[in-house]
Amino acid sequence: MAKFLSRDINLMEFQISHSNKQKLKPFYDDPDSMLPDVEAYASWLHPSALNSFDCIMKEAKGKKVVVFLDYDGTLSPIVEDPDKAFMSTEMRVALREVAKQFPTSIISGRSRDKVKEFVQLNNVCYAGSHGLDIMQPPKSRDKKGNEGAFQPAKLFLPAIQEISMELEHKIRETQGSKIEDNMFCISVHYRQVPPQDQGNLKEKVKSVVENRPEFRLTEGKMVIEVRPSIEWNKGDALNYLLHTLGFSNADDVLSLYIGDDQTDEDAFKVIAGKREGFPIVVSSIPKETKAWYSLRDPSEVLAFLLRLAKWNKSQASFLQLDYI
């Protein structure tokens, strides 16, 4: 992985290659079309992060807690129209309270500006395009408050814009398809495309990228994405943010990462490998994951965040009593 010696990183340090990693498969072929299997979920080996909250936070005592979250499916529900994935007022209040007490970052596949527009909080760090567009954490900005940004794929922008225009032309007649420009990632949503047309849509997207080895395709929940083929993912973004916050070499840091998407698995892997935090997957069904704990849906994420904020306040109260 590239060393973060400065904010201007030479793209030659990144290896450009296709990623042929096999996608982790859930127990069901189409999770979005299945109702939660209560019995299967109950037998899942990943305990509830809510039920295990006290156990998790026992490890956090005396450490600096850092919070990382995905957006869609974690802070907001998955919806038919990606432009309407609004966060609830309750979630915003809880997130604001958590961010007041812990360094908090959102690492999303959407564009950084779009996530910030949804969240509407200034005390949160935003990383868009699966970590390819990272704003500086609030405490790391200059004296004028300028955000700045780390963009390891900046040189790919002209080609990305060209691909976006070609995709618009290719799939414009496919009913229900929607292209979302996420700056360094082009997302083609097909949740509203008739099932019989989805295979043809995917082939059209593949045809645009097949002769461009500097780009690759990844799939998420009813979405296929075009991304630069550089070796950079949400796990790298997590490491970069920890470094920027001054925690890269600290042994008293505990990271909490909550996410529901396949791309979050890269961040789960980093935290699990370091054994300095807890990866938490959001899923209403059992599935293969590198996470250690689980939450069923955004409503349980909300409950977890509320408990986290309350826990920190109680710790502060105990410290004050001890001091007195």
PDB file of C-alpha atoms in Angstrom:
ATOM      1  CA  MET A   1       0.000   0.000   0.000  1.00  0.00           C
ATOM      2  CA  ALA A   2       1.178   3.481  -0.742  1.00  0.00           C
ATOM      3  CA  LYS A   3       2.836   5.359   2.121  1.00  0.00           C
ATOM      4  CA  PHE A   4       1.104   8.566   3.123  1.00  0.00           C
ATOM      5  CA  LEU A   5       4.170  10.801   3.140  1.00  0.00           C
ATOM      6  CA  SER A   6       2.257  13.758   1.768  1.00  0.00           C
ATOM      7  CA  ARG A   7      -1.176  14.705   0.469  1.00  0.00           C
ATOM      8  CA  ASP A   8       0.191  14.645  -3.102  1.00  0.00           C
ATOM      9  CA  ILE A   9       0.752  10.998  -3.914  1.00  0.00           C
ATOM     10  CA  ASN A  10       2.280   9.878  -7.156  1.00  0.00           C
ATOM     11  CA  LEU A  11      -0.104   7.592  -9.021  1.00  0.00           C
ATOM     12  CA  MET A  12       2.875   5.512 -10.116  1.00  0.00           C
ATOM     13  CA  GLU A  13       2.895   4.080  -6.594  1.00  0.00           C
ATOM     14  CA  PHE A  14      -0.391   2.323  -7.328  1.00  0.00           C
ATOM     15  CA  GLN A  15      -0.551  -0.911  -9.263  1.00  0.00           C
ATOM     16  CA  ILE A  16      -3.065  -0.782 -12.100  1.00  0.00           C
ATOM     17  CA  SER A  17      -4.644  -4.195 -12.544  1.00  0.00           C
ATOM     18  CA  HIS A  18      -7.973  -5.963 -12.807  1.00  0.00           C
ATOM     19  CA  SER A  19      -9.415  -7.422  -9.646  1.00  0.00           C
ATOM     20  CA  ASN A  20     -10.512 -11.029 -10.108  1.00  0.00           C
ATOM     21  CA  LYS A  21     -11.372 -11.692  -6.499  1.00  0.00           C
ATOM     22  CA  GLN A  22     -14.377 -13.959  -6.122  1.00  0.00           C
ATOM     23  CA  LYS A  23     -17.409 -12.271  -4.691  1.00  0.00           C
ATOM     24  CA  LEU A  24     -18.586 -13.587  -1.325  1.00  0.00           C
ATOM     25  CA  LYS A  25     -21.953 -15.256  -1.834  1.00  0.00           C
ATOM     26  CA  PRO A  26     -24.829 -15.073   0.627  1.00  0.00           C
ATOM     27  CA  PHE A  27     -26.812 -18.169   1.547  1.00  0.00           C
ATOM     28  CA  TYR A  28     -29.531 -17.057  -0.877  1.00  0.00           C
ATOM     29  CA  ASP A  29     -29.075 -16.405  -4.588  1.00  0.00           C
ATOM     30  CA  ASP A  30     -31.020 -13.141  -4.416  1.00  0.00           C
ATOM     31  CA  PRO A  31     -31.027 -11.718  -0.868  1.00  0.00           C
ATOM     32  CA  ASP A  32     -33.132  -8.708  -1.854  1.00  0.00           C
ATOM     33  CA  SER A  33     -35.985 -10.936  -2.985  1.00  0.00           C
ATOM     34  CA  MET A  34     -36.079 -13.088   0.157  1.00  0.00           C
ATOM     35  CA  LEU A  35     -37.801 -12.493   3.461  1.00  0.00           C
ATOM     36  CA  PRO A  36     -35.507 -12.855   6.501  1.00  0.00           C
ATOM     37  CA  ASP A  37     -35.224 -16.471   7.634  1.00  0.00           C
ATOM     38  CA  VAL A  38     -35.584 -16.121  11.391  1.00  0.00           C
ATOM     39  CA  GLU A  39     -34.343 -19.634  12.164  1.00  0.00           C
ATOM     40  CA  ALA A  40     -31.281 -19.296   9.924  1.00  0.00           C
ATOM     41  CA  TYR A  41     -30.511 -15.867  11.343  1.00  0.00           C
ATOM     42  CA  ALA A  42     -30.774 -17.156  14.902  1.00  0.00           C
ATOM     43  CA  SER A  43     -28.232 -19.874  14.150  1.00  0.00           C
ATOM     44  CA  TRP A  44     -25.803 -17.450  12.504  1.00  0.00           C
ATOM     45  CA  LEU A  45     -22.366 -17.413  14.108  1.00  0.00           C
ATOM     46  CA  HIS A  46     -22.146 -13.612  14.155  1.00  0.00           C
ATOM     47  CA  PRO A  47     -23.636 -12.331  17.433  1.00  0.00           C
ATOM     48  CA  SER A  48     -25.740  -9.202  17.631  1.00  0.00           C
ATOM     49  CA  ALA A  49     -23.679  -6.056  18.244  1.00  0.00           C
ATOM     50  CA  LEU A  50     -26.583  -4.764  20.343  1.00  0.00           C
ATOM     51  CA  ASN A  51     -26.772  -7.835  22.560  1.00  0.00           C
ATOM     52  CA  SER A  52     -22.970  -7.854  22.825  1.00  0.00           C
ATOM     53  CA  PHE A  53     -22.633  -4.099  23.337  1.00  0.00           C
ATOM     54  CA  ASP A  54     -21.238  -4.316  26.868  1.00  0.00           C
ATOM     55  CA  CYS A  55     -18.687  -6.916  25.761  1.00  0.00           C
ATOM     56  CA  ILE A  56     -17.585  -4.739  22.838  1.00  0.00           C
ATOM     57  CA  MET A  57     -17.250  -1.578  24.881  1.00  0.00           C
ATOM     58  CA  LYS A  58     -15.363  -3.380  27.633  1.00  0.00           C
ATOM     59  CA  GLU A  59     -12.514  -3.529  25.136  1.00  0.00           C
ATOM     60  CA  ALA A  60     -12.850   0.221  24.506  1.00  0.00           C
ATOM     61  CA  LYS A  61     -12.092   1.369  28.038  1.00  0.00           C
ATOM     62  CA  GLY A  62      -8.959   3.483  28.113  1.00  0.00           C
ATOM     63  CA  LYS A  63      -8.776   3.586  24.313  1.00  0.00           C
ATOM     64  CA  LYS A  64      -9.561   6.160  21.644  1.00  0.00           C
ATOM     65  CA  VAL A  65     -12.679   5.035  19.792  1.00  0.00           C
ATOM     66  CA  VAL A  66     -12.894   5.862  16.072  1.00  0.00           C
ATOM     67  CA  VAL A  67     -16.149   5.287  14.177  1.00  0.00           C
ATOM     68  CA  PHE A  68     -16.538   4.412  10.475  1.00  0.00           C
ATOM     69  CA  LEU A  69     -19.848   3.861   8.677  1.00  0.00           C
ATOM     70  CA  ASP A  70     -21.237   3.110   5.246  1.00  0.00           C
ATOM     71  CA  TYR A  71     -24.274   5.135   4.151  1.00  0.00           C
ATOM     72  CA  ASP A  72     -26.819   3.229   2.022  1.00  0.00           C
ATOM     73  CA  GLY A  73     -28.249   0.273   3.896  1.00  0.00           C
ATOM     74  CA  THR A  74     -26.504   1.375   7.086  1.00  0.00           C
ATOM     75  CA  LEU A  75     -27.487   4.947   7.932  1.00  0.00           C
ATOM     76  CA  SER A  76     -30.379   4.954   5.474  1.00  0.00           C
ATOM     77  CA  PRO A  77     -32.576   2.156   4.106  1.00  0.00           C
ATOM     78  CA  ILE A  78     -32.086   0.709   0.641  1.00  0.00           C
ATOM     79  CA  VAL A  79     -34.766   2.320  -1.543  1.00  0.00           C
ATOM     80  CA  GLU A  80     -36.042   1.949  -5.097  1.00  0.00           C
ATOM     81  CA  ASP A  81     -34.828   5.410  -6.127  1.00  0.00           C
ATOM     82  CA  PRO A  82     -31.202   6.068  -5.014  1.00  0.00           C
ATOM     83  CA  ASP A  83     -31.903   9.809  -5.064  1.00  0.00           C
ATOM     84  CA  LYS A  84     -34.393   9.301  -2.226  1.00  0.00           C
ATOM     85  CA  ALA A  85     -32.166   7.425   0.223  1.00  0.00           C
ATOM     86  CA  PHE A  86     -32.791   9.989   2.930  1.00  0.00           C
ATOM     87  CA  MET A  87     -31.495   9.648   6.458  1.00  0.00           C
ATOM     88  CA  SER A  88     -34.073   9.930   9.227  1.00  0.00           C
ATOM     89  CA  THR A  89     -33.987  12.870  11.615  1.00  0.00           C
ATOM     90  CA  GLU A  90     -33.433  10.444  14.500  1.00  0.00           C
ATOM     91  CA  MET A  91     -30.401   8.941  12.767  1.00  0.00           C
ATOM     92  CA  ARG A  92     -28.959  12.388  12.067  1.00  0.00           C
ATOM     93  CA  VAL A  93     -29.320  13.405  15.717  1.00  0.00           C
ATOM     94  CA  ALA A  94     -27.669  10.174  16.897  1.00  0.00           C
ATOM     95  CA  LEU A  95     -24.840  10.496  14.382  1.00  0.00           C
ATOM     96  CA  ARG A  96     -24.244  14.124  15.362  1.00  0.00           C
ATOM     97  CA  GLU A  97     -23.967  13.091  19.019  1.00  0.00           C
ATOM     98  CA  VAL A  98     -21.541  10.272  18.223  1.00  0.00           C
ATOM     99  CA  ALA A  99     -19.414  12.579  16.053  1.00  0.00           C
ATOM    100  CA  LYS A 100     -19.214  15.092  18.909  1.00  0.00           C
ATOM    101  CA  GLN A 101     -17.555  12.441  21.063  1.00  0.00           C
ATOM    102  CA  PHE A 102     -15.559  10.293  18.610  1.00  0.00           C
ATOM    103  CA  PRO A 103     -13.806  10.916  15.266  1.00  0.00           C
ATOM    104  CA  THR A 104     -16.468   9.754  12.803  1.00  0.00           C
ATOM    105  CA  SER A 105     -16.189   9.045   9.069  1.00  0.00           C
ATOM    106  CA  ILE A 106     -18.630   7.885   6.409  1.00  0.00           C
ATOM    107  CA  ILE A 107     -17.049   5.820   3.616  1.00  0.00           C
ATOM    108  CA  SER A 108     -19.607   5.416   0.829  1.00  0.00           C
ATOM    109  CA  GLY A 109     -19.782   4.321  -2.785  1.00  0.00           C
ATOM    110  CA  ARG A 110     -21.671   7.508  -3.600  1.00  0.00           C
ATOM    111  CA  SER A 111     -19.995  10.797  -4.425  1.00  0.00           C
ATOM    112  CA  ARG A 112     -18.656  12.625  -1.396  1.00  0.00           C
ATOM    113  CA  ASP A 113     -20.834  15.682  -2.067  1.00  0.00           C
ATOM    114  CA  LYS A 114     -23.987  13.557  -2.396  1.00  0.00           C
ATOM    115  CA  VAL A 115     -23.435  11.822   0.944  1.00  0.00           C
ATOM    116  CA  LYS A 116     -22.717  15.148   2.622  1.00  0.00           C
ATOM    117  CA  GLU A 117     -25.952  16.501   1.127  1.00  0.00           C
ATOM    118  CA  PHE A 118     -27.874  13.573   2.643  1.00  0.00           C
ATOM    119  CA  VAL A 119     -26.185  13.646   6.063  1.00  0.00           C
ATOM    120  CA  GLN A 120     -26.002  17.435   6.561  1.00  0.00           C
ATOM    121  CA  LEU A 121     -23.412  17.348   9.347  1.00  0.00           C
ATOM    122  CA  ASN A 122     -20.151  19.302   9.478  1.00  0.00           C
ATOM    123  CA  ASN A 123     -18.461  17.312  12.243  1.00  0.00           C
ATOM    124  CA  VAL A 124     -18.235  14.157  10.126  1.00  0.00           C
ATOM    125  CA  CYS A 125     -15.529  13.238   7.609  1.00  0.00           C
ATOM    126  CA  TYR A 126     -16.838  12.139   4.206  1.00  0.00           C
ATOM    127  CA  ALA A 127     -15.160   9.683   1.844  1.00  0.00           C
ATOM    128  CA  GLY A 128     -16.915   9.038  -1.471  1.00  0.00           C
ATOM    129  CA  SER A 129     -16.449   6.701  -4.439  1.00  0.00           C
ATOM    130  CA  HIS A 130     -15.536   3.774  -2.149  1.00  0.00           C
ATOM    131  CA  GLY A 131     -12.731   5.810  -0.609  1.00  0.00           C
ATOM    132  CA  LEU A 132     -11.338   7.338  -3.810  1.00  0.00           C
ATOM    133  CA  ASP A 133     -12.397  10.845  -2.749  1.00  0.00           C
ATOM    134  CA  ILE A 134     -11.610  11.628   0.900  1.00  0.00           C
ATOM    135  CA  MET A 135     -12.029  14.997   2.547  1.00  0.00           C
ATOM    136  CA  GLN A 136      -9.737  15.856   5.413  1.00  0.00           C
ATOM    137  CA  PRO A 137     -11.161  15.120   8.872  1.00  0.00           C
ATOM    138  CA  PRO A 138     -12.385  18.308  10.633  1.00  0.00           C
ATOM    139  CA  LYS A 139      -9.429  18.401  13.052  1.00  0.00           C
ATOM    140  CA  SER A 140      -6.921  18.050  10.189  1.00  0.00           C
ATOM    141  CA  ARG A 141      -8.042  21.043   8.110  1.00  0.00           C
ATOM    142  CA  ASP A 142      -6.047  24.205   7.828  1.00  0.00           C
ATOM    143  CA  LYS A 143      -6.655  27.319   9.953  1.00  0.00           C
ATOM    144  CA  LYS A 144      -9.136  28.669   7.410  1.00  0.00           C
ATOM    145  CA  GLY A 145     -11.206  25.500   7.644  1.00  0.00           C
ATOM    146  CA  ASN A 146     -10.541  24.426   4.055  1.00  0.00           C
ATOM    147  CA  GLU A 147     -11.521  20.814   3.553  1.00  0.00           C
ATOM    148  CA  GLY A 148      -9.049  19.700   0.925  1.00  0.00           C
ATOM    149  CA  ALA A 149      -9.313  16.201  -0.510  1.00  0.00           C
ATOM    150  CA  PHE A 150      -7.223  13.112  -1.135  1.00  0.00           C
ATOM    151  CA  GLN A 151      -8.028  11.661  -4.580  1.00  0.00           C
ATOM    152  CA  PRO A 152      -5.714   8.813  -5.650  1.00  0.00           C
ATOM    153  CA  ALA A 153      -7.614   8.328  -8.926  1.00  0.00           C
ATOM    154  CA  LYS A 154      -7.760  11.968  -9.996  1.00  0.00           C
ATOM    155  CA  LEU A 155      -6.001  11.302 -13.327  1.00  0.00           C
ATOM    156  CA  PHE A 156      -8.849   8.970 -14.323  1.00  0.00           C
ATOM    157  CA  LEU A 157     -11.522  11.668 -14.279  1.00  0.00           C
ATOM    158  CA  PRO A 158     -11.504  12.503 -18.033  1.00  0.00           C
ATOM    159  CA  ALA A 159     -11.849   8.807 -18.934  1.00  0.00           C
ATOM    160  CA  ILE A 160     -14.601   8.325 -16.330  1.00  0.00           C
ATOM    161  CA  GLN A 161     -16.584  11.193 -17.823  1.00  0.00           C
ATOM    162  CA  GLU A 162     -16.154   9.673 -21.279  1.00  0.00           C
ATOM    163  CA  ILE A 163     -17.398   6.282 -20.047  1.00  0.00           C
ATOM    164  CA  SER A 164     -20.371   7.931 -18.345  1.00  0.00           C
ATOM    165  CA  MET A 165     -21.453   9.561 -21.605  1.00  0.00           C
ATOM    166  CA  GLU A 166     -21.054   6.273 -23.494  1.00  0.00           C
ATOM    167  CA  LEU A 167     -23.123   4.436 -20.876  1.00  0.00           C
ATOM    168  CA  GLU A 168     -25.865   7.050 -21.110  1.00  0.00           C
ATOM    169  CA  HIS A 169     -26.096   6.351 -24.845  1.00  0.00           C
ATOM    170  CA  LYS A 170     -25.917   2.549 -24.445  1.00  0.00           C
ATOM    171  CA  ILE A 171     -28.602   2.032 -21.820  1.00  0.00           C
ATOM    172  CA  ARG A 172     -30.951   4.968 -22.372  1.00  0.00           C
ATOM    173  CA  GLU A 173     -33.595   2.668 -23.867  1.00  0.00           C
ATOM    174  CA  THR A 174     -33.445   0.154 -20.999  1.00  0.00           C
ATOM    175  CA  GLN A 175     -36.575   0.750 -18.948  1.00  0.00           C
ATOM    176  CA  GLY A 176     -35.929   1.438 -15.256  1.00  0.00           C
ATOM    177  CA  SER A 177     -32.144   1.802 -15.526  1.00  0.00           C
ATOM    178  CA  LYS A 178     -30.460   4.731 -13.826  1.00  0.00           C
ATOM    179  CA  ILE A 179     -26.878   6.027 -14.013  1.00  0.00           C
ATOM    180  CA  GLU A 180     -25.456   7.731 -10.955  1.00  0.00           C
ATOM    181  CA  ASP A 181     -22.296   9.784 -11.378  1.00  0.00           C
ATOM    182  CA  ASN A 182     -20.283   9.281  -8.190  1.00  0.00           C
ATOM    183  CA  MET A 183     -17.255  11.189  -9.488  1.00  0.00           C
ATOM    184  CA  PHE A 184     -14.684   8.370  -9.408  1.00  0.00           C
ATOM    185  CA  CYS A 185     -17.264   5.605  -9.707  1.00  0.00           C
ATOM    186  CA  ILE A 186     -20.143   5.218 -12.156  1.00  0.00           C
ATOM    187  CA  SER A 187     -23.079   3.314 -10.677  1.00  0.00           C
ATOM    188  CA  VAL A 188     -25.676   1.724 -12.964  1.00  0.00           C
ATOM    189  CA  HIS A 189     -28.765   0.891 -10.908  1.00  0.00           C
ATOM    190  CA  TYR A 190     -31.132  -1.802 -12.166  1.00  0.00           C
ATOM    191  CA  ARG A 191     -33.483  -2.301  -9.203  1.00  0.00           C
ATOM    192  CA  GLN A 192     -36.380  -1.005 -11.317  1.00  0.00           C
ATOM    193  CA  VAL A 193     -35.348  -2.809 -14.516  1.00  0.00           C
ATOM    194  CA  PRO A 194     -37.638  -5.746 -15.435  1.00  0.00           C
ATOM    195  CA  PRO A 195     -35.913  -9.069 -14.533  1.00  0.00           C
ATOM    196  CA  GLN A 196     -35.902 -10.228 -18.150  1.00  0.00           C
ATOM    197  CA  ASP A 197     -33.883  -7.141 -19.167  1.00  0.00           C
ATOM    198  CA  GLN A 198     -31.295  -7.133 -16.380  1.00  0.00           C
ATOM    199  CA  GLY A 199     -28.911  -9.585 -18.050  1.00  0.00           C
ATOM    200  CA  ASN A 200     -28.904  -7.560 -21.262  1.00  0.00           C
ATOM    201  CA  LEU A 201     -28.235  -4.360 -19.276  1.00  0.00           C
ATOM    202  CA  LYS A 202     -25.214  -5.926 -17.581  1.00  0.00           C
ATOM    203  CA  GLU A 203     -23.834  -7.009 -20.945  1.00  0.00           C
ATOM    204  CA  LYS A 204     -24.161  -3.466 -22.258  1.00  0.00           C
ATOM    205  CA  VAL A 205     -22.214  -2.115 -19.292  1.00  0.00           C
ATOM    206  CA  LYS A 206     -19.537  -4.786 -19.710  1.00  0.00           C
ATOM    207  CA  SER A 207     -19.165  -3.931 -23.399  1.00  0.00           C
ATOM    208  CA  VAL A 208     -18.217  -0.354 -22.491  1.00  0.00           C
ATOM    209  CA  VAL A 209     -15.432  -1.458 -20.147  1.00  0.00           C
ATOM    210  CA  GLU A 210     -14.090  -4.642 -21.765  1.00  0.00           C
ATOM    211  CA  ASN A 211     -11.518  -2.795 -23.885  1.00  0.00           C
ATOM    212  CA  ARG A 212     -10.464  -0.478 -21.074  1.00  0.00           C
ATOM    213  CA  PRO A 213      -8.107  -2.491 -18.816  1.00  0.00           C
ATOM    214  CA  GLU A 214      -7.606   0.539 -16.586  1.00  0.00           C
ATOM    215  CA  PHE A 215     -11.204   0.086 -15.364  1.00  0.00           C
ATOM    216  CA  ARG A 216     -13.060  -2.773 -13.717  1.00  0.00           C
ATOM    217  CA  LEU A 217     -16.612  -3.756 -12.858  1.00  0.00           C
ATOM    218  CA  THR A 218     -17.932  -4.532  -9.400  1.00  0.00           C
ATOM    219  CA  GLU A 219     -21.437  -5.463  -8.288  1.00  0.00           C
ATOM    220  CA  GLY A 220     -23.469  -4.461  -5.274  1.00  0.00           C
ATOM    221  CA  LYS A 221     -27.134  -4.603  -4.301  1.00  0.00           C
ATOM    222  CA  MET A 222     -28.920  -4.272  -7.655  1.00  0.00           C
ATOM    223  CA  VAL A 223     -26.132  -2.075  -8.983  1.00  0.00           C
ATOM    224  CA  ILE A 224     -23.144  -2.608 -11.273  1.00  0.00           C
ATOM    225  CA  GLU A 225     -20.280  -0.142 -10.971  1.00  0.00           C
ATOM    226  CA  VAL A 226     -17.403   1.042 -13.138  1.00  0.00           C
ATOM    227  CA  ARG A 227     -14.297   1.876 -11.102  1.00  0.00           C
ATOM    228  CA  PRO A 228     -10.613   2.591 -11.808  1.00  0.00           C
ATOM    229  CA  SER A 229      -8.487  -0.546 -11.494  1.00  0.00           C
ATOM    230  CA  ILE A 230      -6.067   0.891  -8.980  1.00  0.00           C
ATOM    231  CA  GLU A 231      -5.337  -1.049  -5.797  1.00  0.00           C
ATOM    232  CA  TRP A 232      -7.441   1.097  -3.507  1.00  0.00           C
ATOM    233  CA  ASN A 233     -10.551   0.211  -1.540  1.00  0.00           C
ATOM    234  CA  LYS A 234     -12.441   1.038   1.648  1.00  0.00           C
ATOM    235  CA  GLY A 235      -9.780  -0.720   3.705  1.00  0.00           C
ATOM    236  CA  ASP A 236      -7.128   1.603   2.287  1.00  0.00           C
ATOM    237  CA  ALA A 237      -9.400   4.579   2.932  1.00  0.00           C
ATOM    238  CA  LEU A 238      -9.790   3.467   6.546  1.00  0.00           C
ATOM    239  CA  ASN A 239      -6.012   3.237   6.968  1.00  0.00           C
ATOM    240  CA  TYR A 240      -5.570   6.654   5.351  1.00  0.00           C
ATOM    241  CA  LEU A 241      -8.088   8.258   7.707  1.00  0.00           C
ATOM    242  CA  LEU A 242      -6.484   6.642  10.751  1.00  0.00           C
ATOM    243  CA  HIS A 243      -3.129   8.002   9.566  1.00  0.00           C
ATOM    244  CA  THR A 244      -4.525  11.488   8.981  1.00  0.00           C
ATOM    245  CA  LEU A 245      -6.048  11.473  12.455  1.00  0.00           C
ATOM    246  CA  GLY A 246      -2.686  10.502  13.931  1.00  0.00           C
ATOM    247  CA  PHE A 247      -3.747   6.988  14.928  1.00  0.00           C
ATOM    248  CA  SER A 248      -1.844   4.853  12.416  1.00  0.00           C
ATOM    249  CA  ASN A 249       0.833   3.740  14.876  1.00  0.00           C
ATOM    250  CA  ALA A 250      -1.177   4.037  18.075  1.00  0.00           C
ATOM    251  CA  ASP A 251      -1.819   0.932  20.143  1.00  0.00           C
ATOM    252  CA  ASP A 252      -4.626   2.534  22.170  1.00  0.00           C
ATOM    253  CA  VAL A 253      -7.137   2.921  19.320  1.00  0.00           C
ATOM    254  CA  LEU A 254     -10.305   0.900  18.835  1.00  0.00           C
ATOM    255  CA  SER A 255     -12.045   1.182  15.439  1.00  0.00           C
ATOM    256  CA  LEU A 256     -15.724   0.434  14.921  1.00  0.00           C
ATOM    257  CA  TYR A 257     -16.764  -0.079  11.298  1.00  0.00           C
ATOM    258  CA  ILE A 258     -20.441  -0.613  10.450  1.00  0.00           C
ATOM    259  CA  GLY A 259     -21.465  -1.425   6.882  1.00  0.00           C
ATOM    260  CA  ASP A 260     -23.750  -3.609   4.796  1.00  0.00           C
ATOM    261  CA  ASP A 261     -22.133  -3.678   1.361  1.00  0.00           C
ATOM    262  CA  GLN A 262     -19.720  -6.123  -0.257  1.00  0.00           C
ATOM    263  CA  THR A 263     -17.215  -3.271  -0.568  1.00  0.00           C
ATOM    264  CA  ASP A 264     -17.215  -2.899   3.231  1.00  0.00           C
ATOM    265  CA  GLU A 265     -15.584  -6.315   3.491  1.00  0.00           C
ATOM    266  CA  ASP A 266     -12.220  -4.721   2.615  1.00  0.00           C
ATOM    267  CA  ALA A 267     -12.505  -2.499   5.692  1.00  0.00           C
ATOM    268  CA  PHE A 268     -13.681  -5.430   7.813  1.00  0.00           C
ATOM    269  CA  LYS A 269     -10.571  -7.324   6.729  1.00  0.00           C
ATOM    270  CA  VAL A 270      -8.267  -4.481   7.797  1.00  0.00           C
ATOM    271  CA  ILE A 271      -9.816  -4.190  11.256  1.00  0.00           C
ATOM    272  CA  ALA A 272      -9.965  -7.950  11.772  1.00  0.00           C
ATOM    273  CA  GLY A 273      -6.330  -8.257  10.671  1.00  0.00           C
ATOM    274  CA  LYS A 274      -5.146  -5.631  13.123  1.00  0.00           C
ATOM    275  CA  ARG A 275      -7.389  -6.961  15.897  1.00  0.00           C
ATOM    276  CA  GLU A 276      -7.755  -3.373  17.079  1.00  0.00           C
ATOM    277  CA  GLY A 277     -11.484  -2.909  16.684  1.00  0.00           C
ATOM    278  CA  PHE A 278     -14.760  -4.520  15.706  1.00  0.00           C
ATOM    279  CA  PRO A 279     -16.158  -4.961  12.170  1.00  0.00           C
ATOM    280  CA  ILE A 280     -19.970  -5.015  12.238  1.00  0.00           C
ATOM    281  CA  VAL A 281     -22.064  -6.104   9.256  1.00  0.00           C
ATOM    282  CA  VAL A 282     -25.611  -4.845   8.655  1.00  0.00           C
ATOM    283  CA  SER A 283     -27.736  -7.653   7.249  1.00  0.00           C
ATOM    284  CA  SER A 284     -31.193  -9.128   7.801  1.00  0.00           C
ATOM    285  CA  ILE A 285     -30.035 -12.500   6.442  1.00  0.00           C
ATOM    286  CA  PRO A 286     -27.051 -14.749   7.163  1.00  0.00           C
ATOM    287  CA  LYS A 287     -24.187 -14.287   4.731  1.00  0.00           C
ATOM    288  CA  GLU A 288     -20.468 -14.844   4.494  1.00  0.00           C
ATOM    289  CA  THR A 289     -18.561 -11.924   5.965  1.00  0.00           C
ATOM    290  CA  LYS A 290     -15.343 -10.989   7.703  1.00  0.00           C
ATOM    291  CA  ALA A 291     -17.342  -9.054  10.295  1.00  0.00           C
ATOM    292  CA  TRP A 292     -17.405 -10.293  13.894  1.00  0.00           C
ATOM    293  CA  TYR A 293     -20.775  -8.853  14.889  1.00  0.00           C
ATOM    294  CA  SER A 294     -24.016  -7.987  13.133  1.00  0.00           C
ATOM    295  CA  LEU A 295     -26.944  -5.582  13.130  1.00  0.00           C
ATOM    296  CA  ARG A 296     -30.126  -6.398  11.229  1.00  0.00           C
ATOM    297  CA  ASP A 297     -30.951  -3.035   9.642  1.00  0.00           C
ATOM    298  CA  PRO A 298     -30.581   0.758   9.971  1.00  0.00           C
ATOM    299  CA  SER A 299     -32.983   0.800  12.925  1.00  0.00           C
ATOM    300  CA  GLU A 300     -30.525  -1.375  14.870  1.00  0.00           C
ATOM    301  CA  VAL A 301     -27.659   0.834  13.690  1.00  0.00           C
ATOM    302  CA  LEU A 302     -29.555   3.764  15.206  1.00  0.00           C
ATOM    303  CA  ALA A 303     -29.977   1.896  18.496  1.00  0.00           C
ATOM    304  CA  PHE A 304     -26.262   1.024  18.535  1.00  0.00           C
ATOM    305  CA  LEU A 305     -25.200   4.631  17.898  1.00  0.00           C
ATOM    306  CA  LEU A 306     -27.489   5.906  20.642  1.00  0.00           C
ATOM    307  CA  ARG A 307     -25.998   3.416  23.097  1.00  0.00           C
ATOM    308  CA  LEU A 308     -22.500   4.358  21.989  1.00  0.00           C
ATOM    309  CA  ALA A 309     -23.086   8.053  22.688  1.00  0.00           C
ATOM    310  CA  LYS A 310     -24.713   7.250  26.027  1.00  0.00           C
ATOM    311  CA  TRP A 311     -21.838   4.927  26.967  1.00  0.00           C
ATOM    312  CA  ASN A 312     -19.220   7.614  26.410  1.00  0.00           C
ATOM    313  CA  LYS A 313     -21.154  10.113  28.514  1.00  0.00           C
ATOM    314  CA  SER A 314     -21.408   7.580  31.333  1.00  0.00           C
ATOM    315  CA  GLN A 315     -17.657   6.952  31.137  1.00  0.00           C
ATOM    316  CA  ALA A 316     -17.021  10.699  31.409  1.00  0.00           C
ATOM    317  CA  SER A 317     -19.292  10.874  34.452  1.00  0.00           C
ATOM    318  CA  PHE A 318     -17.424   8.022  36.145  1.00  0.00           C
ATOM    319  CA  LEU A 319     -14.102   9.737  35.506  1.00  0.00           C
ATOM    320  CA  GLN A 320     -15.392  12.963  37.062  1.00  0.00           C
ATOM    321  CA  LEU A 321     -16.595  11.069  40.145  1.00  0.00           C
ATOM    322  CA  ASP A 322     -13.226   9.332  40.479  1.00  0.00           C
ATOM    323  CA  TYR A 323     -11.456  12.671  40.239  1.00  0.00           C
ATOM    324  CA  ILE A 324     -13.666  14.175  42.940  1.00  0.00           C
TER     325      ILE A 324
END
